Amino acid sequence: MRFMLLFSRQGKLRLQKWYTATAERDKKKMVRELMQVVLARKPKMCSFLEWRDLKIVYKRYASLYFCCAVEEQDNELITLEVIHRFVELLDKYFGSVCELDIIFNFEKAYFILDEFLMGGEIQDTSKKGVLKAIEQADLLQEVDVSSPKSFFLFK
Amino acid sequence: MPAVSKGDGMRGLAVFISDIRNCKSKEAEIKRINKELANIRSKFKGDKALDGYSKKKYVCKLLFIFLLGHDIDFGHMEAVNLLSSNKYTEKQIGYLFISVLVNSNSELIRLINNAIKNDLSSRNPTFMCLALHCIANVGSREMAEAFAGEIPRILVAGDTMDSVKQSAALCLLRLYRTSPDLVLMGEWTSRVVHLLNDQHMGVVTAAISLITCLSQKNPEEFKTCVSLAVSRLSRIVSSASTDLQDYTYYFVPAPWLSCKLLRLLQCYPPPEDGAVKGRLVECLETILNKAQEPPKSKKVQHSNAKNAILFEAIALIIHYDSEPNLLVRACNQLGQFLQHRETNLRYLALESMCTLASSEFSHEAVKTHIETVINALKTERDVSVRQRAADLLYAMCDRSNAKQIVAEMLSYLETADYSIREEMVLKVAILAEKYAVDYSWYVDTILNLIRIAGDYVSEEVWYRVIQIVINRDDVQGYAAKTVFEALQAPACHENMVKVGGYILGEFGNLIAGDPRSSPLVQFNLLHSKFHLCSVPTRALLLSAYIKFINLFPETKPTIQEVLRCDSQIRNSDVELQQRAVEYLKLSSIASTDVLATVLEEMPPFPERESSILAKLKKKKGPGAVSGNELEEGKREGGELNGAGERPGDSSAIGASNASTPSPSADLLGLRSAAPVSAAPPSAGSLLVDVFSEAGPAAPAAGANDDGFLSSAPPSVVSEDPAPPLPESDELLNKFVCKNNGVLFENQLLQIGVKSEYRQNLGRMYLFYGNKTSVQFVNFTTTVSCPGELQSQLNVQLKPVDPLVEGGAQVQQVINIECLTVFSDAPLLNIKFRYGGALQNLTLKLPVAINKFFQPTEMSSHDFFQRWKQLSQPQQEAQKIFKANHAMDTEVLKAKLLGLGTALLEKVDPNPDNFVCAGVIQTKAQQVGCLLRLEPNAQAQPGEQMYRLTLRSSKDTVAKRLCELLAEQF
């Protein structure tokens, strides 16, 4: 996988992960272009498209588009399920995840993605395996921080 | 507001994020961000030491700002500090920041690498994983250098935790992809392969990505993985849907691993061992059988996972292309998907069938689905699916169904999306020619193509129809009649006018017997379009008119009248005016015999290859033309012609009479490409070559309008080298103090340089890497030395392969001889076709005068004595300039050494200064140079300056070196 983007229906980028070295300028250009292409597509259209020399696999969950750019020989359907598994992981971690969770806890979203994919390849497909790693990390955090910040501050 | 704030929330961060979200305008957002940046900056600079939590919070805010798309130019150091925190949460944010905002600042990389090293050896699996993630995320060469040796050890060590193994495998994969030369598997190979047998499915899943990549590059060393992969696959395929517990995904056992195993097997030919092969065939059959079973769940995830495996299995079956039974079963399965209600499956089935169509075993089976595919082309609502349908029609086309498929594609073109029209046009044109049984059908098709999608008909297409008509007597009358009819349409495309002008000019006589298409009617019809056309088309029409005068003497007065009118003879366009003047003169003074000779019918077009090359050799005179000089030769030829002669002037007439082909013939320009023995159109059609064929001579030889009209040699479509890229000077500056590196990179292409110099000679290796997965064809490179550089530098290119496969890299050697001192850099022009589109770019070759430096060691006394000897004003060049980079002594030293001079220690009384000495070696002379660089290191950052002084026995050298160097610090 070359990169993964999460963006909203309004064209706001929520998460970006690049698995090959790309110049910032090119990144911005690609993001802009790709968002335009994907957002212009209608709901019933197919989840795959050719874009530049890449294959784009995308899926919309509520207000968020998850969009992966994969190589020519990569398997489109399994990439769709990569997206789904990532959504499941977010969901499990945040407890019915919504766009705001990802905005306000963007760093967590990156951590979860990192546990799941590394260098663009799947590290572990087991939901338990990935979540265990994240929970362990969270546990470590709780231990470190002597006075946990108010949990429900924004409720 | 967020529903949860897991772990430890950072309140300040959340407040900041909601502030940003509440901003009503972009300006307000920028204002808020700038305020925050100022705040963070002051916190970082403040006297009070920040605690870990605050540092983490601010670094996290910076990260957020960066991810919003704003530039961040500080905070890196604080992030690096976080790496060595022993609080996990701080470390984690530090790593995240580094991963997202890598900075090639060498100082920082050293610190980062240090922190990583500590974490890797910490034996704490969570820390180790963080460090491995960071390496994989950054994946830079420096990191590969530091860790490529260590990671394989972690990967195979018996006591490594599974989670660390997984990270290590993928981390290694990333490093292998960026720096394959640094990742040496050697002794580890067999243990890595055996990870396929690991008990932990997660480890296998991660390791197989690494093994697949390594197998692609070193199939022989890794081939033992085949039997291991088959047995692993067989175990998964035969397991019940709940056996694998957490690795079962919506009732499908280990779909990711299955796909990856099938993918790995595609790196190899079918297994030779009968038992292994039998087992694999059994697996594939089981997968195909399962597709027919009722689904275990209605969820789309279930069917996606199941079908992902199925498509990968079909890909393997197609890859083997040896099991007719499986191929036909695969085809039938895909046939079912063609009508599936899921758009995704229809898309994939169309795509996959495209490859099946090229297998001899399944071609016929694919053809049976033609009606479904045509229907898809007509009714699919998604353009990407229609595109796949068009691709498949193209792939399944053969003599038996060509007429039907071409007709369907043509009718689709009328409503096709703009994005795919050009490709469709080419496909139709190729099929029409490839499977033309009768050429009247071919002519009809191409004219229809121009009528329906004229804007998308590239030059190659209409050149080609003219070539074919010229070469085939039996179709000329028909072509003239058809094009005459097509031109009757009130609005017809300019490309139609071009074809019409050309064909009627040649073969109008064949339909002149019919009073409805008498010569004057033909002429009036053509001329009625004249005023609507662009200059090149008008020029073509003028040539057609003079041909008419020869074909039909009775049209002479009318045409002369047209040529004589002010709008022609005084046209502001030089080319048109000249044609009008010359054609008018030609028609009034030349005898009928002369006219008939000058304007005789075009000879048939030649086979392409050698004729162009031979002509070039002739034109270039004594100097032999090597293959890769071809492009340049063509270009020069083009310029020569452009400047040297005009259509219809005496030289053109002379040339037309000469029996030797001459590039300067205008109307007869086409002849210049024609060898004496005219060959019939080759079976392998030229249009096909537009797509597929490599080799510089592939393009439609001769039929371009240059050949017909403006007398450039009938070679490639006019493809003058592009002007140098705007950034080429900047790129050049990168190589003043170093010889190796990446010269250029864009989406498609990466160019690496390695060079070495001795005395006045240099050798440069250029590495052209194709970053795409599509091949580059007609890949050619040329080097030119503009202006006086020609006599100063001798540059020779070795040939380069005209075909660069997707993902491949080709190397080119350039020999350079420095004849005398020079200032400019040679231009390197690169051309290739990428998916049909011509890429044309020009860079500066990183050769500067300093490359020919020989370092000279000398004592302080000698240095100053020589310094004084070179005291005339023109021998010295000096510049005072601001420091662009930090004043790091070691870096400065490295740069000055890279310059090629000797760095003289203890020469300058001020230890902060640098002095260097060297002799530039050219063939004609040696030029001694002395250099002094004086930094004011004590100044505040931002106000640091250098004074650079150069003295040299030749004034231009001091000046040039000063210019080059001033950009380096």
Tab-separated table of N, CA, C and O in Angstrom, chain B residues 853-859 862-863 866-867 896-897 899-905 907 914-920 927-932 950-951:
chain	number	residue	atom	x	y	z
B	853	PHE	N	39.167	19.205	-10.700
B	853	PHE	CA	40.180	19.642	-9.749
B	853	PHE	C	41.110	18.497	-9.363
B	853	PHE	O	40.659	17.379	-9.132
B	854	GLN	N	42.396	18.802	-9.281
B	854	GLN	CA	43.336	17.916	-8.612
B	854	GLN	C	43.749	18.649	-7.339
B	854	GLN	O	44.224	19.785	-7.412
B	855	PRO	N	43.607	18.036	-6.175
B	855	PRO	CA	43.993	18.741	-4.952
B	855	PRO	C	45.503	18.988	-4.915
B	855	PRO	O	46.274	18.177	-5.407
B	856	THR	N	45.892	20.101	-4.375
B	856	THR	CA	47.317	20.424	-4.264
B	856	THR	C	47.633	20.773	-2.810
B	856	THR	O	47.066	21.716	-2.264
B	857	GLU	N	48.502	20.006	-2.221
B	857	GLU	CA	48.913	20.304	-0.858
B	857	GLU	C	50.047	21.323	-0.909
B	857	GLU	O	50.907	21.256	-1.793
B	858	MET	N	50.041	22.261	-0.027
B	858	MET	CA	51.175	23.188	0.026
B	858	MET	C	51.302	23.802	1.421
B	858	MET	O	50.338	23.786	2.198
B	859	SER	N	52.465	24.317	1.674
B	859	SER	CA	52.706	24.901	2.996
B	859	SER	C	52.094	26.296	3.061
B	859	SER	O	51.719	26.875	2.038
B	862	ASP	N	54.097	28.746	0.917
B	862	ASP	CA	53.818	28.629	-0.514
B	862	ASP	C	52.458	29.220	-0.864
B	862	ASP	O	52.300	29.899	-1.867
B	863	PHE	N	51.493	28.936	0.013
B	863	PHE	CA	50.141	29.379	-0.271
B	863	PHE	C	50.092	30.898	-0.406
B	863	PHE	O	49.600	31.438	-1.398
B	866	ARG	N	51.859	32.285	-3.499
B	866	ARG	CA	51.061	32.176	-4.722
B	866	ARG	C	49.857	33.103	-4.684
B	866	ARG	O	49.448	33.646	-5.700
B	867	TRP	N	49.292	33.207	-3.488
B	867	TRP	CA	48.137	34.105	-3.330
B	867	TRP	C	48.512	35.508	-3.819
B	867	TRP	O	47.776	36.150	-4.556
B	896	LEU	N	34.039	21.371	1.224
B	896	LEU	CA	35.217	21.867	0.516
B	896	LEU	C	36.025	20.718	-0.065
B	896	LEU	O	36.576	20.823	-1.161
B	897	LEU	N	36.069	19.612	0.652
B	897	LEU	CA	36.769	18.447	0.104
B	897	LEU	C	36.011	17.927	-1.111
B	897	LEU	O	36.592	17.528	-2.107
B	899	LEU	N	34.429	19.575	-3.099
B	899	LEU	CA	34.698	20.473	-4.217
B	899	LEU	C	35.851	19.960	-5.065
B	899	LEU	O	35.938	20.234	-6.249
B	900	GLY	N	36.740	19.183	-4.442
B	900	GLY	CA	37.844	18.588	-5.200
B	900	GLY	C	39.192	19.206	-4.893
B	900	GLY	O	40.218	18.758	-5.367
B	901	THR	N	39.188	20.238	-4.075
B	901	THR	CA	40.449	20.886	-3.746
B	901	THR	C	41.056	20.225	-2.521
B	901	THR	O	40.399	19.448	-1.838
B	902	ALA	N	42.320	20.561	-2.239
B	902	ALA	CA	42.930	20.126	-0.983
B	902	ALA	C	42.578	21.161	0.077
B	902	ALA	O	42.612	22.365	-0.181
B	903	LEU	N	42.207	20.660	1.250
B	903	LEU	CA	41.877	21.555	2.347
B	903	LEU	C	43.156	21.732	3.159
B	903	LEU	O	43.685	20.775	3.700
B	904	LEU	N	43.666	22.948	3.210
B	904	LEU	CA	44.976	23.160	3.830
B	904	LEU	C	44.809	23.553	5.289
B	904	LEU	O	44.223	24.590	5.593
B	905	GLU	N	45.307	22.701	6.168
B	905	GLU	CA	45.212	22.971	7.595
B	905	GLU	C	46.364	23.872	8.021
B	905	GLU	O	47.445	23.833	7.450
B	907	VAL	N	47.100	26.845	7.693
B	907	VAL	CA	47.679	27.781	6.735
B	907	VAL	C	47.226	29.185	7.065
B	907	VAL	O	48.016	30.102	7.220
B	914	PHE	N	38.964	28.827	6.271
B	914	PHE	CA	39.342	27.648	5.503
B	914	PHE	C	40.086	28.111	4.270
B	914	PHE	O	39.662	29.060	3.610
B	915	VAL	N	41.159	27.410	3.956
B	915	VAL	CA	41.808	27.704	2.681
B	915	VAL	C	42.012	26.398	1.926
B	915	VAL	O	42.232	25.345	2.524
B	916	CYS	N	41.931	26.497	0.626
B	916	CYS	CA	42.024	25.316	-0.219
B	916	CYS	C	42.859	25.643	-1.437
B	916	CYS	O	42.947	26.800	-1.858
B	917	ALA	N	43.423	24.591	-2.021
B	917	ALA	CA	44.190	24.789	-3.245
B	917	ALA	C	43.973	23.615	-4.171
B	917	ALA	O	43.797	22.480	-3.727
B	918	GLY	N	43.965	23.899	-5.450
B	918	GLY	CA	43.806	22.824	-6.423
B	918	GLY	C	44.140	23.305	-7.811
B	918	GLY	O	44.260	24.499	-8.065
B	919	VAL	N	44.321	22.335	-8.697
B	919	VAL	CA	44.612	22.654	-10.092
B	919	VAL	C	43.522	22.034	-10.945
B	919	VAL	O	43.217	20.851	-10.799
B	920	ILE	N	42.917	22.841	-11.784
B	920	ILE	CA	41.910	22.299	-12.690
B	920	ILE	C	42.602	21.759	-13.922
B	920	ILE	O	43.401	22.448	-14.560
B	927	VAL	N	44.797	24.996	-14.704
B	927	VAL	CA	44.498	26.286	-14.084
B	927	VAL	C	44.589	26.133	-12.577
B	927	VAL	O	43.857	25.349	-11.979
B	928	GLY	N	45.515	26.857	-11.989
B	928	GLY	CA	45.662	26.789	-10.543
B	928	GLY	C	44.634	27.679	-9.845
B	928	GLY	O	44.303	28.750	-10.338
B	929	CYS	N	44.114	27.196	-8.725
B	929	CYS	CA	43.107	27.970	-8.010
B	929	CYS	C	43.386	27.936	-6.511
B	929	CYS	O	43.755	26.898	-5.970
B	930	LEU	N	43.174	29.059	-5.883
B	930	LEU	CA	43.283	29.137	-4.430
B	930	LEU	C	41.970	29.668	-3.886
B	930	LEU	O	41.321	30.506	-4.520
B	931	LEU	N	41.611	29.173	-2.723
B	931	LEU	CA	40.314	29.541	-2.175
B	931	LEU	C	40.447	29.892	-0.709
B	931	LEU	O	41.232	29.270	0.019
B	932	ARG	N	39.663	30.866	-0.299
B	932	ARG	CA	39.641	31.205	1.119
B	932	ARG	C	38.192	31.472	1.510
B	932	ARG	O	37.495	32.239	0.844
B	950	LEU	N	38.235	33.774	-4.259
B	950	LEU	CA	38.906	32.817	-5.122
B	950	LEU	C	39.913	33.542	-5.974
B	950	LEU	O	39.638	34.632	-6.493
B	951	ARG	N	41.053	32.936	-6.104
B	951	ARG	CA	42.030	33.501	-7.036
B	951	ARG	C	42.462	32.394	-7.976
B	951	ARG	O	42.664	31.251	-7.543
